Amino acid sequence: MRLSVNVDHVATIRQARMASEPDPVWAAVEAELAGACGITIHLRGDRRHIQDRDLRLMKETVAGVLNLEMSTSDEMLDIARDVHPQMCTLVPEGDGELTTQGGLDIISEEESVRKAVATLKESGITVSIFIDPDVVQVGRAKAVGADIVELHTGIYAETGDPVRIERELEKVRVAAIAAQEMGMRAHGGHGLTYLNIAPIAAIEEIDELSIGHSVVSRAVLVGMGEATAEMISLIETA
Ligand code: PXP
């Protein structure tokens, strides 16, 4: 199972000051050097974290697979066709949401999803659709031509109830098996942390995980001591 590191929240820190650091392009290099199979970024309509410049630079610098998460809007389809990342993951995008809320409902959005998949595939881009772990949605993903389904692990990750955790885990497992049987690849992501990763990582039918918030959070903390010591050293030297 491979890990694609989502570096959106490195950009969130940068945008908090509208500064030039920390640069998600640099973070992406570090993640790949540490073994990530690729990098995921979500270019949102409101540009709250990743910017167009980040996407264009990462298209040049990411050595593994660059996965662009995006809505099905015409603006995003034009950008994807122009920049041409190896892979795009279609996600729902709502105004004012803190993060992606649930999977894309391919049943109610079928026309726009079908059009987006066709447009991206015509350009030679591998297409994944972020869906809830539901066999009916897996079937619709196949019907609209997706290569991959990314199964939403957020409910599994966020519920504190042990019985519900088992039930959600089973839904993810069943959906991953269904995807494989239908000839698609299964990925997973959302809300995964150092504490809840193991049962999901043990599902053999999932071949890639996309993790962002927890990795960036850990990176800030494990680097805090070194960053402080470097600054003290500069102050003392002066
Ligand atoms: N997969 C998708 C489709 C997402 O939208 C996100 C959040 O940007 C992730 C994975 C990563 O989620 P997290 O930041 O909780 O690890």
Short mmCIF file of C-alpha atoms and ligand atoms in Angstrom, two decimals, residues 4 6 8-9 40-42 44 49 67 69 89-92 99-102 129-131 150-153 158 188-193 209-215, ligand 1:
data_model
loop_
_atom_site.label_atom_id
_atom_site.label_comp_id
_atom_site.label_asym_id
_atom_site.label_seq_id
_atom_site.Cartn_x
_atom_site.Cartn_y
_atom_site.Cartn_z
CA SER A 4 0.31 10.00 -1.22
CA ASN A 6 -1.52 15.84 0.85
CA ASP A 8 -2.63 21.47 1.38
CA HIS A 9 -2.13 22.50 4.98
CA THR A 40 -1.93 15.26 -3.50
CA ILE A 41 -3.16 18.85 -3.61
CA HIS A 42 -6.67 20.28 -3.68
CA ARG A 44 -10.21 24.89 -4.37
CA HIS A 49 -4.66 27.07 0.50
CA ASN A 67 -2.87 13.91 -7.83
CA GLU A 69 -8.20 17.00 -6.15
CA THR A 89 -9.63 13.08 -8.01
CA LEU A 90 -13.12 14.52 -8.33
CA VAL A 91 -14.45 15.74 -4.99
CA PRO A 92 -17.55 17.65 -3.88
CA THR A 99 -12.81 20.35 4.63
CA THR A 100 -14.42 18.00 2.12
CA GLN A 101 -17.73 16.85 3.59
CA GLY A 102 -18.39 13.28 2.47
CA ILE A 129 -13.70 9.78 -7.74
CA PHE A 130 -13.94 10.37 -3.99
CA ILE A 131 -17.04 8.51 -2.81
CA GLU A 150 -11.07 6.90 -3.35
CA LEU A 151 -13.13 5.64 -0.42
CA HIS A 152 -14.06 8.21 2.19
CA THR A 153 -12.66 7.07 5.54
CA GLU A 158 -14.32 10.49 13.32
CA GLY A 188 -8.72 5.61 0.69
CA GLY A 189 -8.47 8.82 2.63
CA HIS A 190 -9.79 11.49 4.93
CA GLY A 191 -9.31 11.83 8.66
CA LEU A 192 -6.61 9.16 8.89
CA THR A 193 -4.13 9.65 11.74
CA LEU A 209 -3.92 6.19 0.97
CA SER A 210 -4.08 9.97 0.80
CA ILE A 211 -3.23 11.63 4.11
CA GLY A 212 -2.75 15.30 4.81
CA HIS A 213 -3.79 16.97 8.04
CA SER A 214 -2.24 14.44 10.39
CA VAL A 215 1.11 14.31 8.58
N1 PXP B 1 -8.86 12.63 0.31
C1 PXP B 1 -9.68 13.64 -0.06
C2 PXP B 1 -10.56 13.44 -1.23
C3 PXP B 1 -9.67 14.86 0.64
O1 PXP B 1 -10.49 15.86 0.25
C4 PXP B 1 -8.78 15.02 1.71
C5 PXP B 1 -8.73 16.35 2.43
O2 PXP B 1 -8.22 17.32 1.58
C6 PXP B 1 -7.94 13.95 2.04
C7 PXP B 1 -8.02 12.76 1.34
C8 PXP B 1 -6.95 14.05 3.16
O3 PXP B 1 -7.65 14.16 4.35
P1 PXP B 1 -6.86 14.52 5.69
O4 PXP B 1 -6.31 15.89 5.51
O5 PXP B 1 -7.91 14.42 6.74
O6 PXP B 1 -5.78 13.50 5.83
#
